[in-house]
PDB file of C-alpha atoms in Angstrom:
ATOM      1  CA  UNK A   1       0.000   0.000   0.000  1.00  0.00           C
ATOM      2  CA  UNK A   2       1.398   3.395  -1.016  1.00  0.00           C
ATOM      3  CA  UNK A   3       1.279   5.941   1.829  1.00  0.00           C
ATOM      4  CA  UNK A   4       2.089   9.307   0.300  1.00  0.00           C
ATOM      5  CA  UNK A   5      -0.540  11.094   2.431  1.00  0.00           C
ATOM      6  CA  UNK A   6      -0.619  11.622   6.162  1.00  0.00           C
ATOM      7  CA  UNK A   7      -4.324  10.851   6.568  1.00  0.00           C
ATOM      8  CA  UNK A   8      -7.032   9.094   4.563  1.00  0.00           C
ATOM      9  CA  UNK A   9     -10.616  10.050   5.417  1.00  0.00           C
ATOM     10  CA  UNK A  10     -13.100   7.482   4.131  1.00  0.00           C
ATOM     11  CA  UNK A  11     -16.850   8.084   3.944  1.00  0.00           C
ATOM     12  CA  UNK A  12     -19.251   5.200   3.279  1.00  0.00           C
ATOM     13  CA  UNK A  13     -22.836   5.990   2.367  1.00  0.00           C
ATOM     14  CA  UNK A  14     -25.909   5.695   0.180  1.00  0.00           C
ATOM     15  CA  UNK A  15     -27.606   9.062   0.655  1.00  0.00           C
ATOM     16  CA  UNK A  16     -26.409  12.151  -1.229  1.00  0.00           C
ATOM     17  CA  UNK A  17     -27.505  14.589   1.495  1.00  0.00           C
ATOM     18  CA  UNK A  18     -25.832  12.645   4.320  1.00  0.00           C
ATOM     19  CA  UNK A  19     -22.570  12.200   2.415  1.00  0.00           C
ATOM     20  CA  UNK A  20     -22.495  15.893   1.485  1.00  0.00           C
ATOM     21  CA  UNK A  21     -23.219  16.947   5.071  1.00  0.00           C
ATOM     22  CA  UNK A  22     -20.360  14.794   6.360  1.00  0.00           C
ATOM     23  CA  UNK A  23     -17.850  16.125   3.827  1.00  0.00           C
ATOM     24  CA  UNK A  24     -18.851  19.768   4.318  1.00  0.00           C
ATOM     25  CA  UNK A  25     -18.521  19.429   8.108  1.00  0.00           C
ATOM     26  CA  UNK A  26     -14.751  19.232   7.603  1.00  0.00           C
ATOM     27  CA  UNK A  27     -12.695  22.464   7.504  1.00  0.00           C
ATOM     28  CA  UNK A  28     -12.400  23.590   3.893  1.00  0.00           C
ATOM     29  CA  UNK A  29     -10.314  23.387   1.824  1.00  0.00           C
ATOM     30  CA  UNK A  30      -8.744  20.086   2.758  1.00  0.00           C
ATOM     31  CA  UNK A  31      -4.970  20.272   3.231  1.00  0.00           C
ATOM     32  CA  UNK A  32      -2.755  18.535   0.675  1.00  0.00           C
ATOM     33  CA  UNK A  33      -1.691  15.870   3.187  1.00  0.00           C
ATOM     34  CA  UNK A  34      -5.299  14.606   3.457  1.00  0.00           C
ATOM     35  CA  UNK A  35      -6.836  12.086   1.045  1.00  0.00           C
ATOM     36  CA  UNK A  36     -10.635  11.977   0.940  1.00  0.00           C
ATOM     37  CA  UNK A  37     -12.476   8.930  -0.419  1.00  0.00           C
ATOM     38  CA  UNK A  38     -16.195   8.328  -0.887  1.00  0.00           C
ATOM     39  CA  UNK A  39     -17.463   4.772  -1.289  1.00  0.00           C
ATOM     40  CA  UNK A  40     -21.014   4.831  -2.616  1.00  0.00           C
ATOM     41  CA  UNK A  41     -23.181   3.440  -5.426  1.00  0.00           C
ATOM     42  CA  UNK A  42     -21.863   4.758  -8.726  1.00  0.00           C
ATOM     43  CA  UNK A  43     -25.416   5.807  -9.650  1.00  0.00           C
ATOM     44  CA  UNK A  44     -25.140   8.827  -7.324  1.00  0.00           C
ATOM     45  CA  UNK A  45     -21.622   9.946  -8.318  1.00  0.00           C
ATOM     46  CA  UNK A  46     -22.861  12.563 -10.807  1.00  0.00           C
ATOM     47  CA  UNK A  47     -25.185  14.144  -8.258  1.00  0.00           C
ATOM     48  CA  UNK A  48     -22.465  14.083  -5.612  1.00  0.00           C
ATOM     49  CA  UNK A  49     -20.009  15.839  -7.907  1.00  0.00           C
ATOM     50  CA  UNK A  50     -22.609  18.541  -8.523  1.00  0.00           C
ATOM     51  CA  UNK A  51     -23.216  18.921  -4.797  1.00  0.00           C
ATOM     52  CA  UNK A  52     -19.549  18.764  -3.746  1.00  0.00           C
ATOM     53  CA  UNK A  53     -17.344  20.829  -6.042  1.00  0.00           C
ATOM     54  CA  UNK A  54     -14.025  19.267  -5.086  1.00  0.00           C
ATOM     55  CA  UNK A  55     -11.996  17.576  -7.793  1.00  0.00           C
ATOM     56  CA  UNK A  56      -9.587  15.985  -5.303  1.00  0.00           C
ATOM     57  CA  UNK A  57     -12.191  13.572  -3.928  1.00  0.00           C
ATOM     58  CA  UNK A  58     -11.677   9.962  -4.972  1.00  0.00           C
ATOM     59  CA  UNK A  59     -14.920   8.114  -5.743  1.00  0.00           C
ATOM     60  CA  UNK A  60     -15.073   4.327  -5.340  1.00  0.00           C
ATOM     61  CA  UNK A  61     -18.042   2.274  -6.535  1.00  0.00           C
ATOM     62  CA  UNK A  62     -19.647   0.325  -3.682  1.00  0.00           C
ATOM     63  CA  UNK A  63     -19.401  -3.436  -4.266  1.00  0.00           C
ATOM     64  CA  UNK A  64     -22.880  -3.753  -2.666  1.00  0.00           C
ATOM     65  CA  UNK A  65     -21.850  -6.534  -0.294  1.00  0.00           C
ATOM     66  CA  UNK A  66     -22.589  -4.616   2.897  1.00  0.00           C
ATOM     67  CA  UNK A  67     -21.125  -1.730   4.837  1.00  0.00           C
ATOM     68  CA  UNK A  68     -17.980  -3.561   5.967  1.00  0.00           C
ATOM     69  CA  UNK A  69     -17.196  -4.691   2.417  1.00  0.00           C
ATOM     70  CA  UNK A  70     -17.555  -1.057   1.385  1.00  0.00           C
ATOM     71  CA  UNK A  71     -15.185  -0.033   4.183  1.00  0.00           C
ATOM     72  CA  UNK A  72     -12.701  -2.623   2.883  1.00  0.00           C
ATOM     73  CA  UNK A  73     -13.026  -1.089  -0.605  1.00  0.00           C
ATOM     74  CA  UNK A  74     -12.092   2.285   0.847  1.00  0.00           C
ATOM     75  CA  UNK A  75      -9.279   0.796   2.911  1.00  0.00           C
ATOM     76  CA  UNK A  76      -7.775  -0.888  -0.173  1.00  0.00           C
ATOM     77  CA  UNK A  77      -7.608   2.461  -2.000  1.00  0.00           C
ATOM     78  CA  UNK A  78      -6.283   4.522   0.912  1.00  0.00           C
ATOM     79  CA  UNK A  79      -2.871   6.203   0.731  1.00  0.00           C
ATOM     80  CA  UNK A  80      -2.711   7.742   4.186  1.00  0.00           C
ATOM     81  CA  UNK A  81      -0.443   6.688   7.009  1.00  0.00           C
ATOM     82  CA  UNK A  82      -3.503   6.848   9.254  1.00  0.00           C
ATOM     83  CA  UNK A  83      -7.098   5.869   8.446  1.00  0.00           C
ATOM     84  CA  UNK A  84     -10.201   7.746   9.614  1.00  0.00           C
ATOM     85  CA  UNK A  85     -13.633   6.293   8.834  1.00  0.00           C
ATOM     86  CA  UNK A  86     -16.056   9.225   8.916  1.00  0.00           C
ATOM     87  CA  UNK A  87     -19.208   7.616   7.624  1.00  0.00           C
ATOM     88  CA  UNK A  88     -22.277   9.151   6.019  1.00  0.00           C
ATOM     89  CA  UNK A  89     -24.172  11.331   8.491  1.00  0.00           C
ATOM     90  CA  UNK A  90     -21.259  11.684  10.924  1.00  0.00           C
ATOM     91  CA  UNK A  91     -20.222  15.258  11.701  1.00  0.00           C
ATOM     92  CA  UNK A  92     -16.587  16.303  12.003  1.00  0.00           C
ATOM     93  CA  UNK A  93     -15.777  18.359  15.093  1.00  0.00           C
ATOM     94  CA  UNK A  94     -12.343  19.353  13.805  1.00  0.00           C
ATOM     95  CA  UNK A  95     -12.131  23.118  13.334  1.00  0.00           C
ATOM     96  CA  UNK A  96      -8.464  23.310  12.409  1.00  0.00           C
ATOM     97  CA  UNK A  97      -6.521  20.564  10.628  1.00  0.00           C
ATOM     98  CA  UNK A  98      -3.228  21.908  11.999  1.00  0.00           C
ATOM     99  CA  UNK A  99      -4.039  20.481  15.443  1.00  0.00           C
ATOM    100  CA  UNK A 100      -4.680  17.046  13.957  1.00  0.00           C
ATOM    101  CA  UNK A 101      -1.479  17.344  11.912  1.00  0.00           C
ATOM    102  CA  UNK A 102       0.565  17.786  15.107  1.00  0.00           C
ATOM    103  CA  UNK A 103      -1.057  14.695  16.652  1.00  0.00           C
ATOM    104  CA  UNK A 104      -0.321  12.593  13.554  1.00  0.00           C
ATOM    105  CA  UNK A 105       3.288  13.735  13.205  1.00  0.00           C
ATOM    106  CA  UNK A 106       3.901  12.995  16.886  1.00  0.00           C
ATOM    107  CA  UNK A 107       2.205   9.589  16.538  1.00  0.00           C
ATOM    108  CA  UNK A 108       4.338   8.629  13.534  1.00  0.00           C
ATOM    109  CA  UNK A 109       7.470   9.625  15.404  1.00  0.00           C
ATOM    110  CA  UNK A 110       6.513   7.330  18.290  1.00  0.00           C
ATOM    111  CA  UNK A 111       5.233   4.433  16.128  1.00  0.00           C
ATOM    112  CA  UNK A 112       1.702   4.770  17.465  1.00  0.00           C
ATOM    113  CA  UNK A 113      -0.684   2.345  15.814  1.00  0.00           C
ATOM    114  CA  UNK A 114      -4.007   3.395  17.291  1.00  0.00           C
ATOM    115  CA  UNK A 115      -5.158   6.800  18.541  1.00  0.00           C
ATOM    116  CA  UNK A 116      -8.302   7.183  20.649  1.00  0.00           C
ATOM    117  CA  UNK A 117      -9.927  10.605  20.736  1.00  0.00           C
ATOM    118  CA  UNK A 118     -12.313  11.931  23.359  1.00  0.00           C
ATOM    119  CA  UNK A 119     -15.800  10.443  22.914  1.00  0.00           C
ATOM    120  CA  UNK A 120     -18.730  12.814  23.244  1.00  0.00           C
ATOM    121  CA  UNK A 121     -20.969  10.259  24.924  1.00  0.00           C
ATOM    122  CA  UNK A 122     -21.988  11.159  28.463  1.00  0.00           C
ATOM    123  CA  UNK A 123     -21.938   7.620  29.800  1.00  0.00           C
ATOM    124  CA  UNK A 124     -19.335   7.239  32.529  1.00  0.00           C
ATOM    125  CA  UNK A 125     -17.859   4.097  30.981  1.00  0.00           C
ATOM    126  CA  UNK A 126     -16.717   6.074  27.952  1.00  0.00           C
ATOM    127  CA  UNK A 127     -15.413   8.979  30.032  1.00  0.00           C
ATOM    128  CA  UNK A 128     -13.452   6.477  32.101  1.00  0.00           C
ATOM    129  CA  UNK A 129     -11.540   5.351  29.032  1.00  0.00           C
ATOM    130  CA  UNK A 130      -9.918   8.764  28.693  1.00  0.00           C
ATOM    131  CA  UNK A 131      -7.932   8.035  31.839  1.00  0.00           C
ATOM    132  CA  UNK A 132      -6.937   4.474  31.054  1.00  0.00           C
ATOM    133  CA  UNK A 133      -3.524   3.348  29.934  1.00  0.00           C
ATOM    134  CA  UNK A 134      -2.920   1.045  26.960  1.00  0.00           C
ATOM    135  CA  UNK A 135      -3.103  -2.132  29.032  1.00  0.00           C
ATOM    136  CA  UNK A 136      -6.229  -0.991  30.861  1.00  0.00           C
ATOM    137  CA  UNK A 137      -7.981  -0.138  27.594  1.00  0.00           C
ATOM    138  CA  UNK A 138      -7.002  -3.579  26.334  1.00  0.00           C
ATOM    139  CA  UNK A 139      -8.515  -5.341  29.351  1.00  0.00           C
ATOM    140  CA  UNK A 140     -11.563  -3.077  29.431  1.00  0.00           C
ATOM    141  CA  UNK A 141     -12.285  -3.707  25.753  1.00  0.00           C
ATOM    142  CA  UNK A 142     -11.525  -7.417  25.975  1.00  0.00           C
ATOM    143  CA  UNK A 143     -13.456  -8.423  29.075  1.00  0.00           C
ATOM    144  CA  UNK A 144     -16.351  -5.977  29.242  1.00  0.00           C
ATOM    145  CA  UNK A 145     -16.608  -5.865  25.434  1.00  0.00           C
ATOM    146  CA  UNK A 146     -17.268  -2.130  25.153  1.00  0.00           C
ATOM    147  CA  UNK A 147     -15.881   0.138  22.470  1.00  0.00           C
ATOM    148  CA  UNK A 148     -13.560   2.745  24.012  1.00  0.00           C
ATOM    149  CA  UNK A 149     -15.316   5.111  21.595  1.00  0.00           C
ATOM    150  CA  UNK A 150     -16.946   4.896  18.186  1.00  0.00           C
ATOM    151  CA  UNK A 151     -14.720   4.320  15.155  1.00  0.00           C
ATOM    152  CA  UNK A 152     -15.426   7.947  14.215  1.00  0.00           C
ATOM    153  CA  UNK A 153     -13.111   8.943  17.087  1.00  0.00           C
ATOM    154  CA  UNK A 154     -10.361   6.429  16.353  1.00  0.00           C
ATOM    155  CA  UNK A 155      -7.434   6.623  13.934  1.00  0.00           C
ATOM    156  CA  UNK A 156      -5.495   3.474  13.060  1.00  0.00           C
ATOM    157  CA  UNK A 157      -2.147   3.307  11.274  1.00  0.00           C
ATOM    158  CA  UNK A 158      -2.629   1.897   7.783  1.00  0.00           C
ATOM    159  CA  UNK A 159       0.180  -0.653   8.187  1.00  0.00           C
ATOM    160  CA  UNK A 160      -1.541  -2.054  11.281  1.00  0.00           C
ATOM    161  CA  UNK A 161      -5.115  -1.896   9.948  1.00  0.00           C
ATOM    162  CA  UNK A 162      -6.443  -5.365   9.049  1.00  0.00           C
ATOM    163  CA  UNK A 163      -9.429  -5.705   6.701  1.00  0.00           C
ATOM    164  CA  UNK A 164     -12.902  -5.730   8.215  1.00  0.00           C
ATOM    165  CA  UNK A 165     -14.576  -9.098   8.693  1.00  0.00           C
ATOM    166  CA  UNK A 166     -17.430  -8.733   6.212  1.00  0.00           C
ATOM    167  CA  UNK A 167     -19.258 -11.718   7.720  1.00  0.00           C
ATOM    168  CA  UNK A 168     -20.025  -9.505  10.720  1.00  0.00           C
ATOM    169  CA  UNK A 169     -23.151  -7.357  10.532  1.00  0.00           C
ATOM    170  CA  UNK A 170     -22.622  -4.921  13.401  1.00  0.00           C
ATOM    171  CA  UNK A 171     -19.297  -5.288  15.209  1.00  0.00           C
ATOM    172  CA  UNK A 172     -16.510  -5.589  12.640  1.00  0.00           C
ATOM    173  CA  UNK A 173     -15.129  -2.254  13.877  1.00  0.00           C
ATOM    174  CA  UNK A 174     -14.939  -3.663  17.407  1.00  0.00           C
ATOM    175  CA  UNK A 175     -13.180  -6.714  15.946  1.00  0.00           C
ATOM    176  CA  UNK A 176     -10.609  -4.420  14.290  1.00  0.00           C
ATOM    177  CA  UNK A 177      -9.874  -2.572  17.529  1.00  0.00           C
ATOM    178  CA  UNK A 178      -9.518  -5.844  19.443  1.00  0.00           C
ATOM    179  CA  UNK A 179      -7.154  -7.145  16.766  1.00  0.00           C
ATOM    180  CA  UNK A 180      -4.931  -4.052  16.784  1.00  0.00           C
ATOM    181  CA  UNK A 181      -4.802  -3.941  20.578  1.00  0.00           C
ATOM    182  CA  UNK A 182      -3.956  -7.638  20.646  1.00  0.00           C
ATOM    183  CA  UNK A 183      -1.132  -7.291  18.121  1.00  0.00           C
ATOM    184  CA  UNK A 184       1.084  -5.140  20.392  1.00  0.00           C
ATOM    185  CA  UNK A 185       2.743  -3.783  17.257  1.00  0.00           C
ATOM    186  CA  UNK A 186       2.785  -0.229  18.506  1.00  0.00           C
ATOM    187  CA  UNK A 187       1.751   2.156  21.207  1.00  0.00           C
ATOM    188  CA  UNK A 188      -1.695   3.534  21.889  1.00  0.00           C
ATOM    189  CA  UNK A 189      -2.449   7.152  22.708  1.00  0.00           C
ATOM    190  CA  UNK A 190      -5.521   8.930  24.045  1.00  0.00           C
ATOM    191  CA  UNK A 191      -6.216  12.518  22.999  1.00  0.00           C
ATOM    192  CA  UNK A 192      -8.307  14.995  24.994  1.00  0.00           C
ATOM    193  CA  UNK A 193     -10.449  16.335  22.152  1.00  0.00           C
ATOM    194  CA  UNK A 194     -13.122  14.682  19.959  1.00  0.00           C
ATOM    195  CA  UNK A 195     -12.851  14.088  16.224  1.00  0.00           C
ATOM    196  CA  UNK A 196     -16.495  13.625  15.327  1.00  0.00           C
ATOM    197  CA  UNK A 197     -20.072  13.260  16.437  1.00  0.00           C
ATOM    198  CA  UNK A 198     -21.428  10.015  15.104  1.00  0.00           C
ATOM    199  CA  UNK A 199     -24.789   9.447  13.495  1.00  0.00           C
ATOM    200  CA  UNK A 200     -26.590   6.593  15.201  1.00  0.00           C
ATOM    201  CA  UNK A 201     -30.092   5.209  15.204  1.00  0.00           C
ATOM    202  CA  UNK A 202     -32.017   2.731  17.266  1.00  0.00           C
ATOM    203  CA  UNK A 203     -31.342  -0.976  17.253  1.00  0.00           C
ATOM    204  CA  UNK A 204     -33.743  -3.855  17.782  1.00  0.00           C
ATOM    205  CA  UNK A 205     -33.266  -6.392  20.562  1.00  0.00           C
ATOM    206  CA  UNK A 206     -32.425  -9.215  18.151  1.00  0.00           C
ATOM    207  CA  UNK A 207     -29.763  -7.032  16.545  1.00  0.00           C
ATOM    208  CA  UNK A 208     -28.454  -6.056  19.966  1.00  0.00           C
ATOM    209  CA  UNK A 209     -28.055  -9.752  20.710  1.00  0.00           C
ATOM    210  CA  UNK A 210     -26.027 -10.122  17.478  1.00  0.00           C
ATOM    211  CA  UNK A 211     -23.846  -7.207  18.568  1.00  0.00           C
ATOM    212  CA  UNK A 212     -23.153  -8.962  21.884  1.00  0.00           C
ATOM    213  CA  UNK A 213     -22.436 -12.239  20.105  1.00  0.00           C
ATOM    214  CA  UNK A 214     -20.037 -10.702  17.561  1.00  0.00           C
ATOM    215  CA  UNK A 215     -18.156  -8.804  20.242  1.00  0.00           C
ATOM    216  CA  UNK A 216     -17.822 -11.974  22.306  1.00  0.00           C
ATOM    217  CA  UNK A 217     -16.455 -13.867  19.281  1.00  0.00           C
ATOM    218  CA  UNK A 218     -13.977 -11.022  18.735  1.00  0.00           C
ATOM    219  CA  UNK A 219     -12.663 -11.181  22.293  1.00  0.00           C
ATOM    220  CA  UNK A 220     -12.001 -14.924  22.448  1.00  0.00           C
ATOM    221  CA  UNK A 221      -9.758 -15.189  19.370  1.00  0.00           C
ATOM    222  CA  UNK A 222      -6.460 -16.754  20.503  1.00  0.00           C
ATOM    223  CA  UNK A 223      -7.125 -15.859  24.135  1.00  0.00           C
ATOM    224  CA  UNK A 224      -5.808 -17.559  27.276  1.00  0.00           C
ATOM    225  CA  UNK A 225      -8.402 -19.490  29.237  1.00  0.00           C
ATOM    226  CA  UNK A 226      -9.000 -16.886  31.960  1.00  0.00           C
ATOM    227  CA  UNK A 227      -9.704 -14.129  29.405  1.00  0.00           C
ATOM    228  CA  UNK A 228     -12.066 -16.426  27.504  1.00  0.00           C
ATOM    229  CA  UNK A 229     -13.931 -17.279  30.717  1.00  0.00           C
ATOM    230  CA  UNK A 230     -14.293 -13.642  31.785  1.00  0.00           C
ATOM    231  CA  UNK A 231     -15.445 -12.657  28.295  1.00  0.00           C
ATOM    232  CA  UNK A 232     -18.051 -15.431  28.319  1.00  0.00           C
ATOM    233  CA  UNK A 233     -19.243 -14.303  31.757  1.00  0.00           C
ATOM    234  CA  UNK A 234     -19.613 -10.708  30.484  1.00  0.00           C
ATOM    235  CA  UNK A 235     -21.508 -12.001  27.447  1.00  0.00           C
ATOM    236  CA  UNK A 236     -23.965 -13.920  29.670  1.00  0.00           C
ATOM    237  CA  UNK A 237     -24.514 -10.858  31.870  1.00  0.00           C
ATOM    238  CA  UNK A 238     -25.360  -8.798  28.806  1.00  0.00           C
ATOM    239  CA  UNK A 239     -27.892 -11.392  27.625  1.00  0.00           C
ATOM    240  CA  UNK A 240     -29.471 -11.570  31.092  1.00  0.00           C
ATOM    241  CA  UNK A 241     -29.685  -7.777  31.192  1.00  0.00           C
ATOM    242  CA  UNK A 242     -31.394  -7.760  27.791  1.00  0.00           C
ATOM    243  CA  UNK A 243     -33.832 -10.451  28.939  1.00  0.00           C
ATOM    244  CA  UNK A 244     -34.835  -8.787  32.214  1.00  0.00           C
ATOM    245  CA  UNK A 245     -35.007  -5.290  30.737  1.00  0.00           C
ATOM    246  CA  UNK A 246     -37.553  -6.595  28.231  1.00  0.00           C
ATOM    247  CA  UNK A 247     -39.578  -8.177  31.041  1.00  0.00           C
ATOM    248  CA  UNK A 248     -39.634  -4.844  32.889  1.00  0.00           C
ATOM    249  CA  UNK A 249     -40.544  -2.996  29.688  1.00  0.00           C
ATOM    250  CA  UNK A 250     -43.413  -5.416  28.992  1.00  0.00           C
ATOM    251  CA  UNK A 251     -44.682  -5.175  32.582  1.00  0.00           C
ATOM    252  CA  UNK A 252     -44.681  -1.378  32.636  1.00  0.00           C
ATOM    253  CA  UNK A 253     -46.472  -1.210  29.282  1.00  0.00           C
ATOM    254  CA  UNK A 254     -49.144  -3.600  30.553  1.00  0.00           C
ATOM    255  CA  UNK A 255     -49.985  -1.435  33.571  1.00  0.00           C
TER     256      UNK A 255
END
């Protein structure tokens, strides 16, 4: 993979308005060290080019095999030393690319493979991650099976970024983070400012179960027995929580 750019920003999407909103949320114009790629159905490329008047954008036709296959298409065409997936509907919170440039240059100098940025969630478990060291993030992610933050607030070095498992439906990004943390190929850093606000919708209970299952499968790959046991215990607790929360929801609706 050629890496003649410092950063590749990859946007996956189907909707012209959402893709345009995401791109235009970035400071304009983009600096020369940034590569921007859009992976979308080729049927909307003409309309996108009319909406976004930037000739430096690279358009990649979506292979139509799911979102993670599309993310792999973008990854295969990236030329940046770091990869940022800013998907359709996500909003960049970067106001000045020079700050991000300093972070990336420092990270390259120290062989940093994964950079976590401040999540904007208010849940304490995500805030806690800002104060955790590399090993603590590893254990927290492995055992409790929570994302330190969404992939919109994570940059991964291209040389350490494995392809997404396209057989997953919901948690291939979690699988990537687990894989990079497990590899111990480089250091991890945590920055005190956010990169983006992610677009997220609701999720059904059956899909939430699939999320739990995929994250559990991600955490037990090549694990010692005690990690596998703790991960399985966390998985069971999540399923029990889902079960009893639905009982409570049904009971309150019946009153």
